Amino acid sequence: MADIKSPSVSNPGVLIPVNPAIENYMNGLLRHTDHPVLTEMEALARKNNFPIIGRLVGVFIESQAKMINAERVFEFGSGYGYSAYWFAKAVGSKGQVICTDADFLNQQKAEHYLSAAGLWDRIDFQAGMAQDIFCKTEGVFDICYNDVDKGDYPAIWRMAKDRIRPGGLYIADNVLWRGRVAVENPSDIFPGWTEAIIEHNELIFNDPEFDSFINPTRDGVIVARKKTA
């Protein structure tokens, strides 16, 4: 096995799921998605080292939402609205994306960006703990999207799985966790997060009510479709 350096804040990676040259090529195919608001959101993420899903995953989740004609999406963890940008485009003018984030300032940033993009009327952004907001929100969803603290991933899956409509999707980011899930005894910046992601992934793939797949782009995105029969 190749020598793998332990991750740190300055060097968080363990394994790179997709060769950066491949991802650069794929990003080059997405110039048609350029938008001033999107570019500004991405620049802010680079400046502040704020984690966003990035253009490749954004296009991916938008296409997933469009393929199932999603109209109602719940986001566990929305940051300042980058993933919501893509979901809001997909759900259309009659759809709704319920966003959650513990930081009120992120809600304000999201309103600024998504209003400028003409998408804010599709957004219901609530500041607070995603789990609490989810429990207070009635109904089922076409998509439940998970991007909260990774230690909470198994609990989010258990909460969300029964409130996804048949044919609907559960989507979660960072499920390869910089390759730590594939390394024996990895060093973790946040104790217990790798174990939680491994548990989360196994729960999903072992659930007979869902068909599941991991797209290895960026840091791994799991898509689990609730079976219709």
PDB file of C-alpha atoms in Angstrom, residues 45 52 84 178:
ATOM      1  CA  ALA A  45     -16.116  29.708  -0.704  1.00  0.00           C
ATOM      2  CA  ILE A  52     -19.528  23.834  -0.849  1.00  0.00           C
ATOM      3  CA  ALA A  84     -30.111  25.194  -2.832  1.00  0.00           C
ATOM      4  CA  ARG A 178     -11.462  12.140   1.520  1.00  0.00           C
TER       5      ARG A 178
END
